[in-house]
Coordinates of C-alpha atoms and ligand atoms in Angstrom, one line a residue:
X1 CA -8.5 -1.6 -14.2
X2 CA -11.6 -3.6 -13.3
X3 CA -14.8 -3.6 -15.2
X4 CA -17.7 -1.8 -13.4
X5 CA -20.4 -4.1 -14.8
X6 CA -20.5 -6.6 -11.9
X7 CA -21.1 -3.7 -9.5
X8 CA -23.9 -2.4 -11.6
X9 CA -25.5 -5.8 -11.6
X10 CA -25.0 -6.1 -7.8
X11 CA -26.5 -2.6 -7.3
X12 CA -29.5 -3.6 -9.4
X13 CA -30.1 -6.8 -7.4
X14 CA -29.8 -5.0 -4.1
X15 CA -32.3 -2.4 -5.3
X16 CA -34.7 -5.1 -6.4
X17 CA -34.6 -7.2 -3.2
X18 CA -37.1 -5.2 -1.1
X19 CA -39.6 -5.4 -4.0
X20 CA -39.6 -9.2 -4.2
X21 CA -43.1 -10.3 -3.2
X22 CA -43.2 -12.1 0.1
X23 CA -39.8 -11.0 1.1
X24 CA -39.7 -11.5 4.9
X25 CA -39.1 -8.1 6.6
X26 CA -36.7 -9.8 8.9
X27 CA -34.3 -10.4 6.0
X28 CA -34.3 -6.7 5.3
X29 CA -33.2 -6.1 8.9
X30 CA -30.4 -8.6 8.4
X31 CA -29.4 -6.9 5.1
X32 CA -29.3 -3.5 6.9
X33 CA -27.0 -5.0 9.5
X34 CA -24.8 -6.5 6.9
X35 CA -24.5 -3.2 5.1
X36 CA -23.5 -1.4 8.3
X37 CA -20.8 -4.0 9.1
X38 CA -19.7 -4.1 5.5
X39 CA -18.8 -0.4 5.6
X40 CA -16.6 -0.8 8.6
X41 CA -15.0 -4.0 7.2
X42 CA -14.3 -2.2 3.9
X43 CA -12.2 0.3 5.8
X44 CA -10.4 -2.5 7.5
X45 CA -9.7 -4.1 4.1
X46 CA -7.8 -1.0 3.2
X47 CA -6.2 -0.5 6.6
X48 CA -5.3 -4.1 7.5
X49 CA -5.6 -6.3 4.4
X50 CA -3.9 -3.9 2.0
X51 CA -2.0 -1.5 4.2
X52 CA -0.9 -4.1 6.8
X53 CA -2.1 -2.0 9.8
X54 CA -4.1 -4.2 12.1
X55 CA -6.7 -2.3 14.1
X56 CA -9.0 -3.6 16.8
X57 CA -10.3 -0.2 17.4
X58 CA -12.7 0.6 14.5
X59 CA -15.8 0.3 16.6
X60 CA -14.8 3.5 18.4
X61 CA -15.0 5.4 15.1
X62 CA -18.5 3.9 14.5
X63 CA -19.3 5.2 18.0
X64 CA -18.0 8.7 17.2
X65 CA -20.1 8.8 14.0
X66 CA -23.2 7.6 15.8
X67 CA -22.8 9.9 18.9
X68 CA -22.0 12.9 16.8
X69 CA -25.3 12.7 14.9
X70 CA -27.2 11.5 18.0
X71 CA -26.1 14.5 20.1
X72 CA -26.5 17.2 17.4
X73 CA -29.9 16.0 16.1
X74 CA -31.4 15.6 19.6
X75 CA -29.8 18.4 21.7
X76 CA -29.4 20.9 18.9
X77 CA -32.1 19.9 16.5
X78 CA -29.8 19.7 13.5
X79 CA -31.0 17.9 10.4
X80 CA -29.4 14.5 10.0
X81 CA -28.2 15.5 6.5
X82 CA -26.3 18.3 8.1
X83 CA -24.8 15.9 10.7
X84 CA -23.7 13.5 8.0
X85 CA -20.6 15.5 7.0
X86 CA -20.0 16.4 10.7
X87 CA -20.1 12.7 11.7
X88 CA -17.5 11.9 9.0
X89 CA -15.4 14.9 9.9
X90 CA -15.4 14.0 13.6
X91 CA -14.4 10.4 12.8
X92 CA -11.8 11.6 10.4
X93 CA -10.3 14.1 12.8
X94 CA -10.1 11.5 15.5
X95 CA -8.3 9.3 13.1
X96 CA -5.8 12.0 12.4
X97 CA -5.1 12.4 16.2
X98 CA -5.0 8.7 16.9
X99 CA -3.2 7.9 13.7
X100 CA -0.4 10.4 14.3
X101 CA 0.3 8.6 17.5
X102 CA -0.5 5.0 16.5
X103 CA 0.9 4.5 13.0
X104 CA 4.4 5.2 14.3
X105 CA 4.1 2.0 16.4
X106 CA 5.4 -1.1 14.7
X107 CA 5.0 -4.8 15.1
X108 CA 2.6 -6.0 17.8
X109 CA 2.5 -2.5 19.4
X110 CA 0.2 -1.2 16.7
X111 CA -2.7 -3.6 17.2
X112 CA -2.3 -3.3 21.0
X113 CA -2.4 0.5 20.6
X114 CA -5.7 0.3 18.7
X115 CA -7.1 -2.0 21.3
X116 CA -6.1 0.5 24.0
X117 CA -7.9 3.4 22.4
X118 CA -10.9 1.1 21.6
X119 CA -11.2 0.4 25.3
X120 CA -10.5 3.9 26.3
X121 CA -13.1 5.5 24.0
X122 CA -15.7 3.0 25.1
X123 CA -15.3 4.2 28.7
X124 CA -15.5 7.7 27.4
X125 CA -18.9 7.0 25.8
X126 CA -20.2 5.4 29.0
X127 CA -19.0 8.0 31.4
X128 CA -19.8 11.3 29.7
X129 CA -22.9 13.0 31.0
X130 CA -23.6 14.8 27.7
X131 CA -23.6 11.4 25.9
X132 CA -26.1 10.0 28.4
X133 CA -23.6 7.7 30.1
X134 CA -24.6 4.0 29.9
X135 CA -28.2 4.8 28.8
X136 CA -27.0 6.7 25.8
X137 CA -29.1 9.0 23.7
X138 CA -32.6 8.1 22.4
X139 CA -35.4 9.7 20.3
X140 CA -33.0 10.3 17.4
X141 CA -35.0 11.5 14.4
X142 CA -35.2 9.3 11.4
X143 CA -33.6 10.2 8.0
X144 CA -36.1 11.9 5.8
X145 CA -36.3 13.2 2.3
X146 CA -39.2 15.8 2.0
X147 CA -42.1 14.1 3.6
X148 CA -40.7 10.6 3.2
X149 CA -39.4 9.5 6.6
X150 CA -37.2 6.4 6.7
X151 CA -38.8 5.0 9.8
X152 CA -38.7 1.3 8.8
X153 CA -35.7 -1.0 8.2
X154 CA -37.1 -1.4 4.7
X155 CA -36.8 2.3 3.9
X156 CA -33.4 3.1 5.4
X157 CA -32.2 0.0 3.6
X158 CA -31.8 2.1 0.5
X159 CA -29.7 4.7 2.2
X160 CA -27.5 2.0 3.7
X161 CA -26.9 0.1 0.5
X162 CA -26.3 3.3 -1.6
X163 CA -23.6 4.1 1.0
X164 CA -22.1 0.6 0.8
X165 CA -22.0 0.6 -3.0
X166 CA -20.7 4.1 -3.4
X167 CA -18.0 3.5 -0.7
X168 CA -17.0 0.3 -2.5
X169 CA -16.7 2.2 -5.8
X170 CA -14.7 5.1 -4.2
X171 CA -12.4 2.6 -2.4
X172 CA -11.7 0.6 -5.5
X173 CA -11.0 3.7 -7.5
X174 CA -8.6 4.8 -4.8
X175 CA -6.7 1.5 -4.9
X176 CA -6.5 1.7 -8.6
X177 CA -4.5 4.9 -8.7
X178 CA -1.1 6.5 -8.0
X179 CA -2.0 6.9 -4.3
X180 CA -3.5 3.4 -4.3
X181 CA -0.1 1.9 -5.5
X182 CA 1.6 3.7 -2.6
X183 CA -0.9 2.2 -0.2
X184 CA -0.5 -1.2 -1.7
X185 CA 3.2 -1.0 -1.2
X186 CA 2.9 -0.2 2.5
X187 CA 2.7 -3.8 3.7
X188 CA 5.5 -5.4 1.8
X189 CA 7.5 -2.8 -0.1
X190 CA 7.7 0.4 1.8
X191 CA 11.5 0.7 1.6
X192 CA 11.2 0.6 -2.2
X193 CA 8.2 2.9 -2.3
X194 CA 10.1 5.5 -0.2
X195 CA 13.0 5.2 -2.7
X196 CA 10.6 6.5 -5.3
X197 CA 9.2 9.4 -3.3
X198 CA 6.3 7.8 -1.4
X199 CA 5.8 9.3 2.0
X200 CA 5.0 6.2 3.9
X201 CA 3.7 7.8 7.1
X202 CA 1.4 10.0 5.0
X203 CA 0.0 7.0 3.2
X204 CA -0.6 5.2 6.5
X205 CA -2.4 8.2 7.9
X206 CA -4.5 8.3 4.8
X207 CA -5.7 4.8 5.1
X208 CA -6.4 5.4 8.8
X209 CA -8.6 8.3 7.9
X210 CA -10.3 6.5 5.1
X211 CA -11.2 3.5 7.4
X212 CA -12.3 5.8 10.1
X213 CA -14.6 7.9 7.8
X214 CA -16.2 4.7 6.5
X215 CA -16.7 3.5 10.2
X216 CA -18.2 7.0 11.0
X217 CA -20.6 6.7 8.1
X218 CA -21.7 3.3 9.4
X219 CA -22.2 4.9 12.8
X220 CA -24.2 7.7 11.4
X221 CA -26.5 5.3 9.6
X222 CA -26.7 3.0 12.6
X223 CA -27.9 5.9 14.8
X224 CA -30.7 6.7 12.4
X225 CA -31.7 3.1 12.0
X226 CA -31.9 2.3 15.7
X227 CA -32.9 5.9 16.5
X228 CA -31.0 5.4 19.8
X229 CA -27.4 4.8 20.7
X230 CA -25.7 3.5 23.8
X231 CA -22.0 2.5 24.4
X232 CA -22.4 -1.3 24.0
X233 CA -22.0 -1.8 20.3
X234 CA -18.9 0.4 20.2
X235 CA -16.7 -1.5 22.6
X236 CA -13.6 -3.5 22.0
X237 CA -15.5 -6.7 21.4
X238 CA -17.2 -5.1 18.4
X239 CA -13.8 -3.9 17.3
X240 CA -12.5 -7.5 17.3
X241 CA -15.6 -8.7 15.5
X242 CA -15.1 -6.1 12.7
X243 CA -11.6 -7.4 12.1
X244 CA -13.0 -10.9 12.1
X245 CA -15.4 -10.0 9.4
X246 CA -12.7 -8.5 7.2
X247 CA -10.5 -11.5 7.6
X248 CA -13.3 -14.1 7.0
X249 CA -14.4 -12.3 3.8
X250 CA -10.8 -11.7 2.5
X251 CA -9.0 -8.8 4.1
X252 CA -7.2 -7.9 0.8
X253 CA -10.5 -7.3 -1.2
X254 CA -13.1 -4.6 -1.0
X255 CA -15.9 -7.1 -1.7
X256 CA -14.3 -9.4 0.8
X257 CA -15.5 -6.9 3.4
X258 CA -19.1 -7.1 2.2
X259 CA -19.1 -10.8 1.9
X260 CA -17.5 -11.2 5.3
X261 CA -20.2 -9.1 6.8
X262 CA -22.9 -11.2 5.1
X263 CA -21.3 -14.4 6.4
X264 CA -20.8 -13.3 10.0
X265 CA -24.2 -11.6 10.4
X266 CA -26.1 -14.5 8.9
X267 CA -24.2 -17.1 10.7
X268 CA -24.7 -15.4 14.1
X269 CA -28.4 -15.0 13.3
X270 CA -28.9 -18.6 12.3
X271 CA -27.1 -19.9 15.3
X272 CA -29.0 -17.7 17.7
X273 CA -32.3 -18.7 16.3
X274 CA -31.8 -22.4 15.6
X275 CA -29.2 -23.7 18.1
X276 CA -31.5 -23.3 21.1
X277 CA -34.0 -25.6 19.3
X278 CA -31.4 -28.3 18.9
X279 CA -29.7 -27.8 22.3
X280 CA -32.4 -26.4 24.6
X281 CA -31.3 -24.5 27.7
X282 CA -27.7 -24.0 26.7
X283 CA -27.0 -20.3 26.9
X284 CA -23.6 -19.5 25.5
X285 CA -23.2 -22.5 23.1
X286 CA -23.8 -20.4 20.0
X287 CA -20.7 -18.3 20.7
X288 CA -18.6 -21.5 20.8
X289 CA -20.1 -23.0 17.7
X290 CA -19.7 -19.6 15.9
X291 CA -16.0 -19.6 16.8
X292 CA -15.5 -23.2 15.6
X293 CA -17.3 -22.5 12.3
X294 CA -15.3 -19.5 11.6
X295 CA -12.0 -21.3 12.3
X296 CA -13.2 -24.1 10.0
X297 CA -14.0 -21.5 7.3
X298 CA -10.5 -20.0 7.6
X299 CA -9.0 -23.5 7.3
X300 CA -10.9 -24.0 4.0
X301 CA -10.1 -20.5 2.7
X302 CA -7.1 -19.1 4.6
X303 CA -7.0 -15.9 2.5
X304 CA -10.7 -15.3 3.1
X305 CA -13.8 -16.5 1.3
X306 CA -13.9 -13.9 -1.4
X307 CA -10.6 -14.8 -3.1
X308 CA -11.5 -18.5 -2.6
X309 CA -14.7 -18.0 -4.5
X310 CA -13.0 -15.9 -7.2
X311 CA -10.5 -18.7 -7.8
X312 CA -13.4 -20.7 -9.3
X313 CA -14.0 -18.0 -12.0
X314 CA -12.2 -18.4 -15.3
X315 CA -9.0 -16.4 -15.2
X316 CA -9.4 -12.9 -16.7
X317 CA -7.1 -12.2 -19.6
X318 CA -4.5 -9.4 -18.9
X319 CA -5.3 -5.7 -18.9
X320 CA -5.1 -3.4 -21.8
X321 CA -1.7 -2.1 -23.0
X322 CA -1.4 1.6 -22.0
X323 CA -1.3 4.1 -24.8
X324 CA 2.4 4.7 -25.0
X325 CA 2.1 7.8 -27.1
X326 CA 1.3 9.8 -24.0
X327 CA 4.4 11.5 -22.6
X328 CA 5.5 12.8 -19.2
X329 CA 7.6 15.9 -18.8
X330 CA 11.3 15.1 -18.7
X331 CA 14.0 16.3 -16.4
X332 CA 16.3 19.0 -17.9
X333 CA 19.7 17.6 -18.5
X334 CA 23.0 19.5 -18.5
X335 CA 24.5 19.1 -21.9
X336 CA 28.1 19.5 -23.0
X337 CA 31.3 18.9 -21.1
X338 CA 31.6 16.3 -18.3
X339 CA 30.3 17.3 -14.9
X340 CA 30.5 15.6 -11.6
X341 CA 27.1 14.0 -10.9
X342 CA 27.8 12.3 -7.7
X343 CA 30.6 13.0 -5.3
X344 CA 31.2 10.7 -2.3
X345 CA 33.7 12.2 0.2
X346 CA 35.1 10.2 3.1
X347 CA 31.8 8.5 3.6
X348 CA 31.8 6.4 6.7
X349 CA 29.1 4.1 8.2
X350 CA 29.5 2.2 11.4
X351 CA 27.0 -0.4 12.7
X352 CA 28.0 -0.7 16.4
X353 CA 31.6 -2.0 16.2
X354 CA 31.4 -2.9 12.5
X355 CA 32.8 -0.3 10.1
X356 CA 30.8 -1.2 7.0
X357 CA 32.0 1.8 5.0
X358 CA 35.4 3.3 6.0
X359 CA 36.1 6.8 4.7
X360 CA 35.3 6.0 1.1
X361 CA 35.7 8.6 -1.6
X362 CA 34.8 8.4 -5.3
X363 CA 32.8 10.2 -7.9
X364 CA 30.6 9.5 -10.9
X365 CA 30.7 11.8 -13.9
X366 CA 28.0 12.4 -16.4
X367 CA 27.6 9.7 -19.1
X368 CA 29.8 7.2 -17.3
X369 CA 29.3 3.6 -16.1
X370 CA 31.1 3.1 -12.8
X371 CA 31.3 -0.3 -11.2
X372 CA 31.7 -0.9 -7.4
X373 CA 33.2 -4.3 -6.8
X374 CA 34.6 -6.2 -3.8
X375 CA 34.0 -9.4 -1.8
X376 CA 30.7 -10.0 0.1
X377 CA 30.4 -7.8 3.1
X378 CA 32.8 -5.2 1.6
X379 CA 30.2 -2.4 2.1
X380 CA 28.9 -2.0 -1.4
X381 CA 25.2 -2.2 -0.6
X382 CA 25.7 0.0 2.4
X383 CA 27.4 2.6 0.2
X384 CA 24.2 2.5 -2.0
X385 CA 22.1 3.0 1.1
X386 CA 24.2 6.0 2.1
X387 CA 23.9 7.6 -1.4
X388 CA 20.1 7.1 -1.6
X389 CA 19.3 8.2 1.9
X390 CA 18.1 4.8 3.3
X391 CA 20.9 5.1 5.8
X392 CA 22.7 8.3 7.0
X393 CA 26.4 8.4 7.1
X394 CA 28.3 8.4 10.4
X395 CA 30.6 11.0 8.9
X396 CA 31.7 12.3 5.6
X397 CA 29.5 13.7 2.9
X398 CA 27.7 13.0 -0.3
X399 CA 26.9 15.6 -3.0
X400 CA 24.7 15.4 -6.1
X401 CA 25.5 18.0 -8.8
X402 CA 27.5 20.0 -6.2
X403 CA 24.7 20.0 -3.7
X404 CA 25.3 18.3 -0.3
X405 CA 22.6 15.8 0.4
X406 CA 23.8 14.4 3.8
X407 CA 20.8 13.4 5.9
X408 CA 18.3 13.9 3.1
X409 CA 15.7 11.2 3.2
X410 CA 15.2 8.8 0.2
X411 CA 12.2 10.8 -1.0
X412 CA 14.4 13.9 -1.5
X413 CA 17.3 12.0 -3.1
X414 CA 15.1 10.5 -5.8
X415 CA 13.9 14.0 -6.7
X416 CA 17.5 14.9 -7.7
X417 CA 17.4 12.2 -10.3
X418 CA 19.1 9.3 -8.5
X419 CA 17.2 6.0 -8.7
X420 CA 18.1 2.5 -7.7
X421 CA 17.4 -1.2 -7.6
X422 CA 17.9 -3.4 -4.6
X423 CA 20.2 -6.4 -4.1
X424 CA 17.3 -8.2 -2.4
X425 CA 14.4 -7.5 -4.8
X426 CA 11.8 -5.3 -3.4
X427 CA 8.7 -5.5 -5.5
X428 CA 5.1 -5.8 -4.4
X429 CA 4.5 -9.5 -5.3
X430 CA 0.7 -9.2 -5.6
X431 CA 0.8 -6.2 -7.9
X432 CA 1.3 -6.5 -11.7
X433 CA 4.6 -5.7 -13.3
X434 CA 3.0 -2.6 -14.8
X435 CA 1.8 -1.4 -11.4
X436 CA 5.1 -2.0 -9.8
X437 CA 7.0 -0.2 -12.5
X438 CA 4.5 2.7 -12.3
X439 CA 5.5 3.3 -8.6
X440 CA 8.8 4.5 -10.2
X441 CA 6.9 7.3 -11.8
X442 CA 5.2 8.3 -8.5
X443 CA 6.8 11.8 -8.4
X444 CA 6.0 12.5 -12.0
X445 CA 2.3 12.3 -11.2
X446 CA 0.3 14.7 -9.2
X447 CA -3.2 13.4 -8.5
X448 CA -4.1 12.9 -4.9
X449 CA -6.5 10.5 -3.2
X450 CA -9.7 12.6 -3.6
X451 CA -9.1 13.0 -7.4
X452 CA -8.5 9.2 -7.5
X453 CA -11.7 8.3 -5.8
X454 CA -13.7 10.6 -8.1
X455 CA -11.8 9.3 -11.1
X456 CA -10.6 12.8 -11.9
X457 CA -7.0 11.4 -12.2
X458 CA -7.4 9.5 -15.4
X459 CA -5.4 11.7 -17.7
X460 CA -2.6 11.9 -15.1
X461 CA -2.8 8.2 -14.5
X462 CA -2.8 7.3 -18.3
X463 CA 0.5 9.2 -18.6
X464 CA 2.1 7.3 -15.6
X465 CA 1.0 4.0 -17.0
X466 CA 2.3 4.9 -20.5
X467 CA 5.7 5.8 -19.0
X468 CA 5.7 2.5 -17.1
X469 CA 4.8 0.5 -20.2
X470 CA 7.5 2.3 -22.2
X471 CA 10.2 1.4 -19.7
X472 CA 8.9 -2.2 -19.5
X473 CA 9.2 -2.4 -23.3
X474 CA 12.7 -0.9 -23.1
X475 CA 13.9 -3.7 -20.8
X476 CA 12.1 -6.3 -22.9
X477 CA 9.4 -7.5 -20.5
X478 CA 6.3 -6.4 -22.6
X479 CA 4.9 -9.9 -22.5
X480 CA 5.0 -10.0 -18.7
X481 CA 3.4 -6.6 -18.2
X482 CA 0.1 -7.8 -16.8
X483 CA 1.5 -10.7 -14.8
X484 CA 1.9 -10.5 -11.0
X485 CA 5.5 -9.4 -10.2
X486 CA 5.7 -12.3 -7.7
X487 CA 5.2 -14.9 -10.4
X488 CA 8.3 -13.8 -12.4
X489 CA 11.7 -15.5 -12.0
X490 CA 14.1 -13.7 -9.8
X491 CA 16.2 -12.6 -12.7
X492 CA 13.2 -11.1 -14.4
X493 CA 12.2 -9.4 -11.1
X494 CA 15.6 -7.7 -11.1
X495 CA 14.9 -6.4 -14.6
X496 CA 11.5 -5.1 -13.5
X497 CA 13.3 -3.2 -10.8
X498 CA 15.4 -1.6 -13.5
X499 CA 12.3 -0.5 -15.4
X500 CA 10.9 0.9 -12.2
X501 CA 14.1 2.9 -11.6
X502 CA 14.0 4.2 -15.2
X503 CA 10.6 5.6 -14.6
X504 CA 12.2 8.2 -12.4
X505 CA 13.8 9.7 -15.6
X506 CA 17.1 9.5 -13.7
X507 CA 20.4 11.2 -14.2
X508 CA 22.1 8.4 -12.3
X509 CA 21.0 4.8 -12.0
X510 CA 22.2 2.7 -9.1
X511 CA 22.1 -1.0 -9.7
X512 CA 22.8 -3.5 -6.9
X513 CA 23.8 -6.8 -8.5
X514 CA 21.5 -6.5 -11.6
X515 CA 22.9 -9.5 -13.4
X516 CA 22.5 -12.0 -10.6
X517 CA 20.3 -14.8 -11.8
X518 CA 20.3 -13.8 -15.4
X519 CA 21.3 -16.2 -18.2
X520 CA 24.2 -15.4 -20.6
X521 CA 21.9 -13.9 -23.3
X522 CA 20.0 -11.9 -20.8
X523 CA 23.3 -10.5 -19.4
X524 CA 24.3 -9.4 -22.9
X525 CA 20.9 -7.7 -23.4
X526 CA 21.3 -5.9 -20.0
X527 CA 24.8 -4.8 -20.9
X528 CA 23.5 -3.4 -24.2
X529 CA 20.7 -1.6 -22.4
X530 CA 23.1 0.0 -20.0
X531 CA 25.4 1.1 -22.8
X532 CA 22.5 2.6 -24.6
X533 CA 21.4 4.4 -21.5
X534 CA 24.9 5.9 -21.0
X535 CA 25.0 6.9 -24.6
X536 CA 21.7 8.6 -24.2
X537 CA 23.1 10.7 -21.4
X538 CA 22.5 8.7 -18.2
X539 CA 25.2 7.6 -15.7
X540 CA 25.2 4.2 -14.0
X541 CA 26.8 3.0 -10.8
X542 CA 26.6 -0.7 -10.5
X543 CA 27.6 -3.4 -8.0
X544 CA 28.2 -6.8 -9.8
X545 CA 30.1 -10.0 -9.1
X546 CA 30.3 -11.2 -12.7
X547 CA 33.7 -10.0 -13.6
X548 CA 33.3 -10.7 -17.3
X549 CA 30.2 -8.5 -17.3
X550 CA 31.8 -5.7 -15.3
X551 CA 35.1 -5.6 -17.2
X552 CA 33.4 -5.3 -20.6
X553 CA 30.9 -2.7 -19.5
X554 CA 32.4 -0.3 -16.9
X555 CA 34.3 2.8 -17.8
X556 CA 35.8 2.9 -14.4
X557 CA 35.9 0.5 -11.4
X558 CA 36.1 1.3 -7.7
X559 CA 37.2 -1.7 -5.5
X560 CA 36.1 -2.0 -1.8
X561 CA 37.5 -4.5 0.7
X562 CA 36.3 -4.5 4.3
X563 CA 34.7 -1.1 3.8
X564 CA 37.9 0.5 2.5
X565 CA 38.6 1.6 -1.0
X566 CA 41.7 -0.3 -2.2
X567 CA 41.8 0.6 -5.8
X568 CA 40.2 2.7 -8.5
X569 CA 40.8 2.8 -12.3
X570 CA 40.0 1.5 -15.7
X571 CA 39.1 -2.2 -16.1
X572 CA 42.5 -2.8 -17.6
X573 CA 44.4 -1.4 -14.6
X574 CA 42.1 -3.0 -12.1
X575 CA 42.6 -6.5 -13.7
X576 CA 46.3 -6.3 -13.0
X577 CA 46.3 -4.5 -9.7
X578 CA 48.1 -6.9 -7.2
X579 CA 46.0 -5.7 -4.2
X580 CA 42.7 -6.3 -6.0
X581 CA 43.9 -9.7 -7.2
X582 CA 44.8 -10.6 -3.6
X583 CA 41.6 -9.3 -2.0
X584 CA 39.0 -10.2 -4.6
X585 CA 39.9 -11.5 -8.0
X586 CA 42.1 -14.3 -6.8
X587 CA 45.1 -15.6 -8.7
X588 CA 45.1 -13.8 -12.1
X589 CA 43.9 -15.9 -14.9
Ligands
ADP1 P1 28.1 -5.9 0.4 O1 26.9 -5.3 -0.3 O2 29.4 -5.4 -0.1 O3 28.1 -7.4 0.3 P2 27.1 -4.8 2.8 O4 27.1 -3.3 2.5 O5 25.7 -5.4 2.7 O6 28.1 -5.5 1.9 O7 27.6 -5.0 4.3 C1 28.8 -4.5 4.8 C2 29.0 -4.9 6.2 O8 28.0 -4.2 7.0 C3 28.7 -6.3 6.5 O9 29.7 -6.7 7.5 C4 27.3 -6.4 7.0 O10 27.2 -7.5 7.9 C5 27.2 -5.0 7.7 N1 25.9 -4.5 7.7 C6 25.1 -4.2 6.6 N2 23.9 -3.7 7.0 C7 23.9 -3.7 8.3 C8 22.9 -3.4 9.3 N3 21.7 -2.8 8.9 N4 23.2 -3.5 10.6 C9 24.4 -4.1 10.9 N5 25.3 -4.4 10.1 C10 25.1 -4.3 8.8
MG2 MG1 25.4 -6.2 -1.2

């Protein structure tokens, strides 16, 4: 959680600027423009920098915000304060429509898609009679409060910067929440996030809407600053420039959007005013010089200027330890006699001609540790993916507590109390261990994005973080709680994944090669933890190559070879099974 003091200081400085004696009015105009661009760039930070969805089309949303208020205040005489929510709603609704189509695109198709609607909407603005075609709409009324009319750049300045600072606060609040963690996992960890109940398409649509509403707000302010709108500033070129601003400032950081806007607006202004003095009569030179300077800037600070500047500040000491006395509700557990928790019946998975899992059947009982072993490529991880809904079986069926879960998506499987780790670690490297682990408790929290922005989620959030901290403590990583997950050793990252899986409060824990990369002592600690979990009522299904580890730990072993189950039994019987020795264990020691 960040301190809010720097923002207060910033707000105070911005509020004081217009009152500085001798402040050139022109600077205020520049600051207005910076604020307007910053709003759009801030949306792009969430969309592109954090969410990984590149959009060249944000200028269209600015246009929708601007035209909505322009039309409604001039043709229908509505008050600008009434058109403010309408401008935001129109931009937001458009984002829902475009987002539903666009966010399903992947790779290069997504940015191309946004470019396409950026161009399309620009032509819509310039062709619609009601929007004044290329001439646009003029004589837009100014914003006013009582008899105070914001006619000058110096008076609307306050409205613009209140909007920027409030938007920055709300956006930062959003990122620092349950929903925020889901958003931050979109770019590099969506498979893992889905395994803990995050609806990736919903999270993508949410950032789309958030970015569009911020752009719409910028458009609404722009219309009342200029008091006239025409299609030019809402075209694809502006869309590209907004993206540029976010990237230059630091696309992963809310304040990067503001800083990027300042850099680009000021640089363009300086070049336009001074370059003709140095190179008289050279029309387009400033565009070229502008491009070169931005490329140079990105060479210097590839992640953007904001994180580059921040790297000079002394490192902040880690966050506070959550109050672990707070408790989340626990899943009811069947007590008493053994029950079949997981039943895999003739599960089969084919990838083209490869039969990765070939009619495999086995079960896991309550309070049992089952190991799934076999050579590389035997189909162990694929079996995990079938159980957890990452892949759906070609045939056969899987039941949890007697309920068939064939074709259920990962988000539904985890609700039944099955959680997992991944053979190839899937953590969000630029999130702390605590935040990564808290994703595991996603389904046990209930606060949505609006509550998060308004900070009404704090009680809910404190419980989620407490649960995460408790599980981190349980796996022995308390000292690393506030470090970035990406800075841990691979072995530790596997343990972080176990803590995350434990946050589900699972009935069954699926661990894919949890001991790989661990030292001897760490393996012993892990074995003890897993035994404790079993004795506490949990079941574990694990894939592991370290035979010493497996033989000492497992109650039962299932052996796969080329996708087929070749043996099943207690460690003692598996150790001496001739088929298993031939296929996997090698000559018996
Ligand atoms: P294990 O975890 O036992 O080492 P896997 O389950 O990862 O084995 O793989 C089993 C087989 O399925 C291998 O031959 C692998 O190449 C193949 N396979 C796994 N995932 C895919 C995929 N997504 N597409 C095609 N083939 C796959
Ligand atoms: Mg595997």
